[in-house]
mmCIF file of C-alpha atoms in Angstrom:
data_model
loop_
_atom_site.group_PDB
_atom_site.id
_atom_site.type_symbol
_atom_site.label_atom_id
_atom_site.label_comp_id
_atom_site.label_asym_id
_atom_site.label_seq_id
_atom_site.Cartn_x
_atom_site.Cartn_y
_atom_site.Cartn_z
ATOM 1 C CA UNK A 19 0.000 0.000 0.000
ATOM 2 C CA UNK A 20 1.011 3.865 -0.270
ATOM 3 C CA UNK A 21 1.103 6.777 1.924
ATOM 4 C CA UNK A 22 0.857 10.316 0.529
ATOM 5 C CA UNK A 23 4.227 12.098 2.430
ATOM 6 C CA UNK A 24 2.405 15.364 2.395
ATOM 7 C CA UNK A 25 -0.222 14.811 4.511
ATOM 8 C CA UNK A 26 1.017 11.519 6.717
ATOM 9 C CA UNK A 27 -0.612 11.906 9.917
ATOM 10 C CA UNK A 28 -3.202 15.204 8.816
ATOM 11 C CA UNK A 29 -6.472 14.916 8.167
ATOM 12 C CA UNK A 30 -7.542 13.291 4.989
ATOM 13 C CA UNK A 31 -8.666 15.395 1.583
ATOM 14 C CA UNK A 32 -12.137 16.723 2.035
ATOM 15 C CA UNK A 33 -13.783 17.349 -1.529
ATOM 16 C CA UNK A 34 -14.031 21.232 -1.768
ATOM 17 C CA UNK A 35 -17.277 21.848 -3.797
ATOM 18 C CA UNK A 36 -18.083 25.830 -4.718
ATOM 19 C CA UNK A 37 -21.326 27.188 -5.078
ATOM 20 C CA UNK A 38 -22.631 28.141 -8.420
ATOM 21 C CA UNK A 39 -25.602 29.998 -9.345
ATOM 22 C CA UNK A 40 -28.030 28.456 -11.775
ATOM 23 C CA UNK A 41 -31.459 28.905 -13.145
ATOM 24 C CA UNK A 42 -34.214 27.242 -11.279
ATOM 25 C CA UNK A 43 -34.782 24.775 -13.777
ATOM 26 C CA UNK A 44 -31.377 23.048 -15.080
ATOM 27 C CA UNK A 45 -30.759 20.834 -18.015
ATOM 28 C CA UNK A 46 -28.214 18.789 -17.417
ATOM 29 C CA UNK A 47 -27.853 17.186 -20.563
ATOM 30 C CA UNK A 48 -26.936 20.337 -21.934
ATOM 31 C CA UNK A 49 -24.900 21.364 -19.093
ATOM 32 C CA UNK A 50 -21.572 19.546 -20.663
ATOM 33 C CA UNK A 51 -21.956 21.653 -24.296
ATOM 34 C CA UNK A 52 -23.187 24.919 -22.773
ATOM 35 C CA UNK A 53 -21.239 27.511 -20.692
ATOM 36 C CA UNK A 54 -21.591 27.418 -17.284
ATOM 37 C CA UNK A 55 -20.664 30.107 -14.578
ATOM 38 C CA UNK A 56 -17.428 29.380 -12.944
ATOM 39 C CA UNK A 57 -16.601 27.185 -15.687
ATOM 40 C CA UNK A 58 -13.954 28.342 -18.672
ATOM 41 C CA UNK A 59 -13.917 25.253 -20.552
ATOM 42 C CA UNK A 60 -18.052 25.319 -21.096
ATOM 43 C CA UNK A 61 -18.544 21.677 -18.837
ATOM 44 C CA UNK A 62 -20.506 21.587 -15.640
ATOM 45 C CA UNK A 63 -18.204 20.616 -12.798
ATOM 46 C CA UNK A 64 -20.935 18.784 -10.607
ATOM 47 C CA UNK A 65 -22.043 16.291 -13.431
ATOM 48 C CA UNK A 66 -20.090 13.518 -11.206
ATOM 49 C CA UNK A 67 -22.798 13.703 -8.748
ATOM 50 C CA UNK A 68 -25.755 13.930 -11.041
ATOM 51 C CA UNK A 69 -28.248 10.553 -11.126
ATOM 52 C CA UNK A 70 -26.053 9.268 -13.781
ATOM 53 C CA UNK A 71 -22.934 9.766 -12.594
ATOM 54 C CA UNK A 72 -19.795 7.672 -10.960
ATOM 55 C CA UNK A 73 -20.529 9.940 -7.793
ATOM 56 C CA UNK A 74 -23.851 10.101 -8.082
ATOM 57 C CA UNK A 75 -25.691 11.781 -4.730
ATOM 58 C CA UNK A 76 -28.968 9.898 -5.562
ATOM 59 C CA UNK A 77 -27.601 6.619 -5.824
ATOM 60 C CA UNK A 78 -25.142 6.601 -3.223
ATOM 61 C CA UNK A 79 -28.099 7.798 -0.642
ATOM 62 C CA UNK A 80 -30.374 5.119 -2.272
ATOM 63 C CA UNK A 81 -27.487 2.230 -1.168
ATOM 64 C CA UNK A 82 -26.891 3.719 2.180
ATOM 65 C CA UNK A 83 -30.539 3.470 2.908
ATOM 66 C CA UNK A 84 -31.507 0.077 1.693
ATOM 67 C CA UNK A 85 -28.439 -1.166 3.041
ATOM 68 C CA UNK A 86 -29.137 0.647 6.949
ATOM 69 C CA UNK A 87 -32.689 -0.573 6.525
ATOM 70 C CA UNK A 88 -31.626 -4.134 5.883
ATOM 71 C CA UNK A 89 -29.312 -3.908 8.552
ATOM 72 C CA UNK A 90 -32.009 -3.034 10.607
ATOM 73 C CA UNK A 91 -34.634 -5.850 10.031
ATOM 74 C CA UNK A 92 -32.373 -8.439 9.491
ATOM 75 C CA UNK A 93 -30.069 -7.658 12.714
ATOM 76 C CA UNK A 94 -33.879 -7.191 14.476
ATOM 77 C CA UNK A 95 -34.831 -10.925 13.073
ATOM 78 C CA UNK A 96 -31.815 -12.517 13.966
ATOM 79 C CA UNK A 97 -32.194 -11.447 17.761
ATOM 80 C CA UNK A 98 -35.668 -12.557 17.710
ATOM 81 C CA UNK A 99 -35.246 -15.749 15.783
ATOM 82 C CA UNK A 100 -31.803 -16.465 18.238
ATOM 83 C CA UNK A 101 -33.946 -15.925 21.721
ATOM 84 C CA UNK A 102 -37.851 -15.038 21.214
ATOM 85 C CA UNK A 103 -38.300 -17.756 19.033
ATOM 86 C CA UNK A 104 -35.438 -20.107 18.825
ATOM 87 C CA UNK A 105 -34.415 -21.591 15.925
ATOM 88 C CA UNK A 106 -30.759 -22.347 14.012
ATOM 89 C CA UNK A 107 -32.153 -19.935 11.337
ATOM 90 C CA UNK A 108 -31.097 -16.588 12.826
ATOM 91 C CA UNK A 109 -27.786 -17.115 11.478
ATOM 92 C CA UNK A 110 -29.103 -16.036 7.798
ATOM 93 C CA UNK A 111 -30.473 -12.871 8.996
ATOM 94 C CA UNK A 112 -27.588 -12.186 11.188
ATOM 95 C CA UNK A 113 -25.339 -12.678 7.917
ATOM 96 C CA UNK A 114 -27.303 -10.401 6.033
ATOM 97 C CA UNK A 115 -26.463 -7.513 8.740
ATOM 98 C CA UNK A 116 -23.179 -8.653 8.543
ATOM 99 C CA UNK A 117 -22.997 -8.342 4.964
ATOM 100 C CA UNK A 118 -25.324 -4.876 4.912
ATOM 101 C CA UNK A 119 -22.109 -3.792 7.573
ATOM 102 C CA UNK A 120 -19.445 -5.138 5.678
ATOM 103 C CA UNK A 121 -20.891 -2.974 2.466
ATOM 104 C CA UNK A 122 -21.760 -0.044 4.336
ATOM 105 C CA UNK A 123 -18.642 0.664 5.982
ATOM 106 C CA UNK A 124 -16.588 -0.342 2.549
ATOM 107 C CA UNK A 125 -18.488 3.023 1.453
ATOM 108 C CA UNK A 126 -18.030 5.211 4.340
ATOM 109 C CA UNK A 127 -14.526 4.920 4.874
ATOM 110 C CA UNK A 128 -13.484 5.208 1.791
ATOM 111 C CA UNK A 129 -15.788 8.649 1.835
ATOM 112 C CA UNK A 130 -14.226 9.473 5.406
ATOM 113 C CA UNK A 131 -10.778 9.020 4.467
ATOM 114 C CA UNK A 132 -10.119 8.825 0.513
ATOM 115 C CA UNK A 133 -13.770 10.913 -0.543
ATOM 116 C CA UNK A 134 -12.300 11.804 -3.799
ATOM 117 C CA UNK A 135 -12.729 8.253 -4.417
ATOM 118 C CA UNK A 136 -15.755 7.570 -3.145
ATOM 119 C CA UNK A 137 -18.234 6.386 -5.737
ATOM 120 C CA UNK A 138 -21.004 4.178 -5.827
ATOM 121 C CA UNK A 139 -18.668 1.146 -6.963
ATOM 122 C CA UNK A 140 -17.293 1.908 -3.776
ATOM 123 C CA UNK A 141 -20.024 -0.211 -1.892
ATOM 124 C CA UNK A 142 -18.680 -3.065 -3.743
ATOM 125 C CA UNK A 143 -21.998 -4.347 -4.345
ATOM 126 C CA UNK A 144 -21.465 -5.077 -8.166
ATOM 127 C CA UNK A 145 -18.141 -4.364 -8.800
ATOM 128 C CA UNK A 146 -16.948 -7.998 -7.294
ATOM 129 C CA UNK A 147 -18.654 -9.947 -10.365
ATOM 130 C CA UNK A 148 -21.508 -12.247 -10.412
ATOM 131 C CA UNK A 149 -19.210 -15.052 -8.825
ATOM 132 C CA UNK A 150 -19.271 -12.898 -5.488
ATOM 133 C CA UNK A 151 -22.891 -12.986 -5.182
ATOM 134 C CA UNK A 152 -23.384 -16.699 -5.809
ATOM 135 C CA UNK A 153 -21.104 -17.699 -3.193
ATOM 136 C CA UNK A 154 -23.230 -15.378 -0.572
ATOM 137 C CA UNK A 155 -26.635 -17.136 -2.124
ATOM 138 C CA UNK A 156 -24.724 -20.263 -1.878
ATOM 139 C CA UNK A 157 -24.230 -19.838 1.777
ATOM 140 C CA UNK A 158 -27.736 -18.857 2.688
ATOM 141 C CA UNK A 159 -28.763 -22.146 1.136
ATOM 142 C CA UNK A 160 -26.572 -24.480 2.598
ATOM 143 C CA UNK A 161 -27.732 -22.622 5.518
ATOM 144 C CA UNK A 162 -31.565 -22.917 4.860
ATOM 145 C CA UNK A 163 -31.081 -26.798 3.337
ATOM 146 C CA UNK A 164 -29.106 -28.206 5.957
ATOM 147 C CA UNK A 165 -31.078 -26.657 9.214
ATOM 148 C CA UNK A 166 -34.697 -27.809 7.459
ATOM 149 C CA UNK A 167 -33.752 -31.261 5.963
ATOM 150 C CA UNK A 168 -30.759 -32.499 8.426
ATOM 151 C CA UNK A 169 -31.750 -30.692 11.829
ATOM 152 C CA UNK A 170 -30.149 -31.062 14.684
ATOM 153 C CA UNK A 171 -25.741 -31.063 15.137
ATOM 154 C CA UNK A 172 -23.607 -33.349 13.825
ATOM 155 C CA UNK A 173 -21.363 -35.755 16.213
ATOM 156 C CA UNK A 174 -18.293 -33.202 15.626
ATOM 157 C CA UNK A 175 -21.234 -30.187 16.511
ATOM 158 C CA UNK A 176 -21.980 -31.859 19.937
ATOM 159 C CA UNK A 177 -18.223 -32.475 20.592
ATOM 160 C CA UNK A 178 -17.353 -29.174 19.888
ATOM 161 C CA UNK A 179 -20.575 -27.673 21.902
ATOM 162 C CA UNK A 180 -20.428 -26.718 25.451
ATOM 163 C CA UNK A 181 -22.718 -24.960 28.506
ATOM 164 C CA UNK A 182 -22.489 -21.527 29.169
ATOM 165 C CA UNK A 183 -21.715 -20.848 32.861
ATOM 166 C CA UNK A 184 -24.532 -18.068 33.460
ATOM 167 C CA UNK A 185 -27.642 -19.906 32.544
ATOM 168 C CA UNK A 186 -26.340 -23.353 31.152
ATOM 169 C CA UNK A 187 -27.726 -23.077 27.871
ATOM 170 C CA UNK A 188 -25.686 -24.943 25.181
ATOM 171 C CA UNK A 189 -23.116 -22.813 22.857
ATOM 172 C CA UNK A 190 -21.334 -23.809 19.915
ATOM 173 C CA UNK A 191 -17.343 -23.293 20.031
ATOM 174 C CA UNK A 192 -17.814 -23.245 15.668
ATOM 175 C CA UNK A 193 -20.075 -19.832 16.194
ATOM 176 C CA UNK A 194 -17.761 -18.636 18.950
ATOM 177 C CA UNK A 195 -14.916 -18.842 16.485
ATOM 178 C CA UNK A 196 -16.776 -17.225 13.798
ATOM 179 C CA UNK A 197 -17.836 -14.829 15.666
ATOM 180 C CA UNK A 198 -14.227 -14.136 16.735
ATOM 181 C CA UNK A 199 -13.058 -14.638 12.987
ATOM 182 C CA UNK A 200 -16.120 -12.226 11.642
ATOM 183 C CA UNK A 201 -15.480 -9.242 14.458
ATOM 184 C CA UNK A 202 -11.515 -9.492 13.741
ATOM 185 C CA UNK A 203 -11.346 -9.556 10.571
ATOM 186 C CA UNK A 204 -14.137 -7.121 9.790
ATOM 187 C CA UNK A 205 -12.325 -4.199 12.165
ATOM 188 C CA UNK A 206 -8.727 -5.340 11.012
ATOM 189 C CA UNK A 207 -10.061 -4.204 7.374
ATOM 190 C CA UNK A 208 -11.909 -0.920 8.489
ATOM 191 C CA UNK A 209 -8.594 0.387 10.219
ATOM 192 C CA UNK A 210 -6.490 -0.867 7.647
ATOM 193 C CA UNK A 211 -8.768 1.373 4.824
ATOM 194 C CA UNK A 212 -9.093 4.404 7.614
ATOM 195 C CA UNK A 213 -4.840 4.053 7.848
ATOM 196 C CA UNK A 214 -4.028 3.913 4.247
ATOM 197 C CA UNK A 215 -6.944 7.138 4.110
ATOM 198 C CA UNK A 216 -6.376 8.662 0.349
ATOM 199 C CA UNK A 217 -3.791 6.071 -0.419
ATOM 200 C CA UNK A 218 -6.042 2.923 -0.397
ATOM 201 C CA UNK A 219 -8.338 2.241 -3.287
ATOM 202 C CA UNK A 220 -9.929 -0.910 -4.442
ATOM 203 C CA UNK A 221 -8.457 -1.374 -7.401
ATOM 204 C CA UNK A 222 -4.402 -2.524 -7.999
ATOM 205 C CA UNK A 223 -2.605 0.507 -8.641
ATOM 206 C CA UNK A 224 -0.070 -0.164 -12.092
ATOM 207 C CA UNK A 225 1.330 3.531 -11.078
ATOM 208 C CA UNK A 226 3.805 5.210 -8.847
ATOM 209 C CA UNK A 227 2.173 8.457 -7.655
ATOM 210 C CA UNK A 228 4.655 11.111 -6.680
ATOM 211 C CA UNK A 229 4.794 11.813 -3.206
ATOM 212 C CA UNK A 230 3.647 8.254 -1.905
ATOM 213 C CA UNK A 231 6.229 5.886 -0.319
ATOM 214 C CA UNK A 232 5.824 3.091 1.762
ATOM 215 C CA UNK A 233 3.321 2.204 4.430
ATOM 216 C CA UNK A 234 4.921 0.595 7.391
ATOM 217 C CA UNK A 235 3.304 2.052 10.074
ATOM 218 C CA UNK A 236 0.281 1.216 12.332
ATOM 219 C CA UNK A 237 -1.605 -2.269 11.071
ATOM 220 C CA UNK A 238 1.048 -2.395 8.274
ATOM 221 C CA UNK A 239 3.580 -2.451 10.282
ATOM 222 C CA UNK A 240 2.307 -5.984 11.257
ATOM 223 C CA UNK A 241 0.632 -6.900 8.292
ATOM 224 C CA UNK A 242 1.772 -6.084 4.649
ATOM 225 C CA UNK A 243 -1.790 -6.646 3.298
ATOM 226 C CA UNK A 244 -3.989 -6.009 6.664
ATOM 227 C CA UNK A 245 -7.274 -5.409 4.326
ATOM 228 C CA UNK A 246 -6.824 -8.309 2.597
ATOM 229 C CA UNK A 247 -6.350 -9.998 6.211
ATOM 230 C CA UNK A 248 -9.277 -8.784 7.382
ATOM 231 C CA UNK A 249 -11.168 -9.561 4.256
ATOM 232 C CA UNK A 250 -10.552 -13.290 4.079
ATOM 233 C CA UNK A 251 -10.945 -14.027 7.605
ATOM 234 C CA UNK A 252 -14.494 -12.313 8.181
ATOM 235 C CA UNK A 253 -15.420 -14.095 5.118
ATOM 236 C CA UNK A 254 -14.766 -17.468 6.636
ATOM 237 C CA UNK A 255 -15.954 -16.344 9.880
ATOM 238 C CA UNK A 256 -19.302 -15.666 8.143
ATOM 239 C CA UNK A 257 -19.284 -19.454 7.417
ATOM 240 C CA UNK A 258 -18.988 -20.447 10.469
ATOM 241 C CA UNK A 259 -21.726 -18.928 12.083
ATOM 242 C CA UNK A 260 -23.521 -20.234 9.712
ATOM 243 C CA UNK A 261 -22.488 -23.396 10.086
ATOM 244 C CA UNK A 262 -22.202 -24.212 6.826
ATOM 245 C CA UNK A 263 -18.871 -26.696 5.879
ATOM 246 C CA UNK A 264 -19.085 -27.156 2.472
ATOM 247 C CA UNK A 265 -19.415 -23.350 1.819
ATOM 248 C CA UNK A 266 -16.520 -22.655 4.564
ATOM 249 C CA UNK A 267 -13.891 -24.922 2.154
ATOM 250 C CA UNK A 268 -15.062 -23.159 -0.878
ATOM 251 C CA UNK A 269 -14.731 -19.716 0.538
ATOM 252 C CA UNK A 270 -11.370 -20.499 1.788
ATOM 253 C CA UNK A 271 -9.912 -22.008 -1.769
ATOM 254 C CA UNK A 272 -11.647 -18.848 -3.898
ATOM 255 C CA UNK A 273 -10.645 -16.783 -1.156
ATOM 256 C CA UNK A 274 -7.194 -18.001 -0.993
ATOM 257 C CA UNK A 275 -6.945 -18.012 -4.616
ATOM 258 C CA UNK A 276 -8.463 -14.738 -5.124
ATOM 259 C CA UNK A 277 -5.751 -12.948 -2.623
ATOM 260 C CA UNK A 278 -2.799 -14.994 -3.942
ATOM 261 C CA UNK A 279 -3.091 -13.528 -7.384
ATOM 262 C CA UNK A 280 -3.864 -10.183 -6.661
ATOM 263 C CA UNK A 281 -1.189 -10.105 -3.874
ATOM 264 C CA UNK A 282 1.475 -11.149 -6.531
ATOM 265 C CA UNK A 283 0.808 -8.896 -8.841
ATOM 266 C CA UNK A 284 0.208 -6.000 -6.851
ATOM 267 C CA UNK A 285 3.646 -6.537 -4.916
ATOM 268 C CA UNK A 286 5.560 -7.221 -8.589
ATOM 269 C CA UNK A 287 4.316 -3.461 -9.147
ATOM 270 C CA UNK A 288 5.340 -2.497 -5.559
ATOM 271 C CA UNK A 289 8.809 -3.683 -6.039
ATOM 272 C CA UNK A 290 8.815 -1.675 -9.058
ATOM 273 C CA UNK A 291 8.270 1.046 -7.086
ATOM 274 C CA UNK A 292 10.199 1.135 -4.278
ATOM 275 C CA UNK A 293 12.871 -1.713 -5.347
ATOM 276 C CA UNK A 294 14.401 -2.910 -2.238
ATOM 277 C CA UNK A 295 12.769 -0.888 0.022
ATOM 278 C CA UNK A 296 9.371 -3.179 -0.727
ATOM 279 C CA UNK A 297 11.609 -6.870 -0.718
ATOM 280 C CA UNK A 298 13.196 -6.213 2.775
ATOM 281 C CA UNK A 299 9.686 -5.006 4.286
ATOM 282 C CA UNK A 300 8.320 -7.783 2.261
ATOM 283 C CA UNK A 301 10.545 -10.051 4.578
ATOM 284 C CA UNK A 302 10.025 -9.048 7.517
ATOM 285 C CA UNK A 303 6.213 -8.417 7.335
ATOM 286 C CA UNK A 304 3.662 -11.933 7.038
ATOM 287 C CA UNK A 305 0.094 -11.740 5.506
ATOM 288 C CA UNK A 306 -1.824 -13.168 8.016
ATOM 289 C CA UNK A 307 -3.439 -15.523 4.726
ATOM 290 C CA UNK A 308 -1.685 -19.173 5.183
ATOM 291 C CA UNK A 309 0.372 -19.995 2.301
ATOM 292 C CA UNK A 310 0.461 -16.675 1.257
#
């Protein structure tokens, strides 16, 4: 990852809008071709943040509200589904608000810390690929298929499943650990995004930006790819919870592969940047991603 040397330990770039006077009723289709006040070259500096644009205000409110609303109901039905009216199913609500989180946060911290970046492909909720949403459908089915049809834990379940000292009701070490896993790895990659501020972005930079060197500091001083920590361990965490196995060993080979590649190439251009600088840190910083 890179850190800007100018502003290293300032606050991050704010987006500095100016106000322009306009008519009350604004075309903005011909807003590009047309000369605009404030504007010398005749093009409307806020188009970005029109309806059909990369920053667009209306979508990027639209996401953040369906995505706080699901958080809502779902996070509401899991708690009532997990003591109200106990059943194994609360885990697919709870992963919903997990993944309504996860999404929501991807957004806001890249506004919060890197805004000039932050579009709506910044949720990531399309920009992963098809492939990312059929592994989360794929979960919620195991989930749904294996609770309705095969009930009840498996020997390894009730081996692995112990009384609480407080009131003596079973828990499950598995959802222990991915709750552990989930809440790890899902603040690991939040602080790793807020450290990096305008130098993360969630695409693999092919460029060396001048006044960036290297991030060794804070999370990276411990891990040379702390998001990408963070990012495969709440994933399998998520599969834990909800107890799905077959889902948990596909997530960890896509995962695995997934990180693997896009770790190798982005350090090939990293050592193209800062030559040796990047192969000692390299070194003497791990992953955190076995085999990796």
């Amino acid at each position: 990852m890179f850190s800007n040397a100018t502003t290293s330990g300032a606050e991050p770039n704010k987006a500095k809008f100016t106000h322009i006077s306009r008519p009350l009723v604004h075309n903005r289709t011909s807003s590009n071709s047309s000369s605009s006040s404030g504007s010398t070259d005749g093009s409307d500096p806020d188009v970005p943040i029109y309806p059909d644009g990369k920053m667009s205000l209306a979508g990027i409110s639209l996401r953040a509200m369906l995505l706080g609303t699901s958080f809502g109901l779902s996070a509401s039905m899991a708690l009532f589904l997990g003591t109200v009216y106990p059943t194994p199913l609360w885990r697919i609500p709870f992963f919903v608000a997990s993944l309504s989180l996860f999404h929501f946060l991807e957004f806001y911290v890249t506004a919060q810390y890197n805004t000039r970046h932050a579009t709506v492909s910044a949720f990531l909720l399309s920009s992963n690929g098809w492939a990312y949403n059929v592994a989360h459908g794929s979960a919620i089915v195991e989930c749904l298929v294996s609770n309705v049809f095969w009930p009840g834990q498996t020997a390894v379940g009730r081996m692995l499943t112990v009384a609480e000292p407080l009131f003596g009701s079973s828990v499950s070490l598995v959802v222990v650990g991915g709750f552990v896993l989930l809440l790890i790895g899902q603040v690991i990659r939040t602080i790793a995004m807020a450290q990096a501020a305008s130098n993360f972005n969630h695409h693999v930079q092919s460029q060396h930006q001048e006044g960036h060197v290297l991030v060794n500091t804070g999370l990276y001083r411990y891990l040379r790819h702390p998001s990408y920590f963070g990012f495969f361990w709440w994933g399998l965490g998520t599969q834990l919870v909800l107890g799905n196995m077959v889902c948990f060993v596909g997530y960890a080979l896509v995962l695995w592969r997934f990180f693997s590649s896009r770790i190798k190439r982005e350090e090939a251009y990293l050592i193209s940047f800062f030559g040796d600088e990047y192969v000692q840190y390299r070194k003497a910083t791990p992953v955190g991603i076995p085999g990796i």
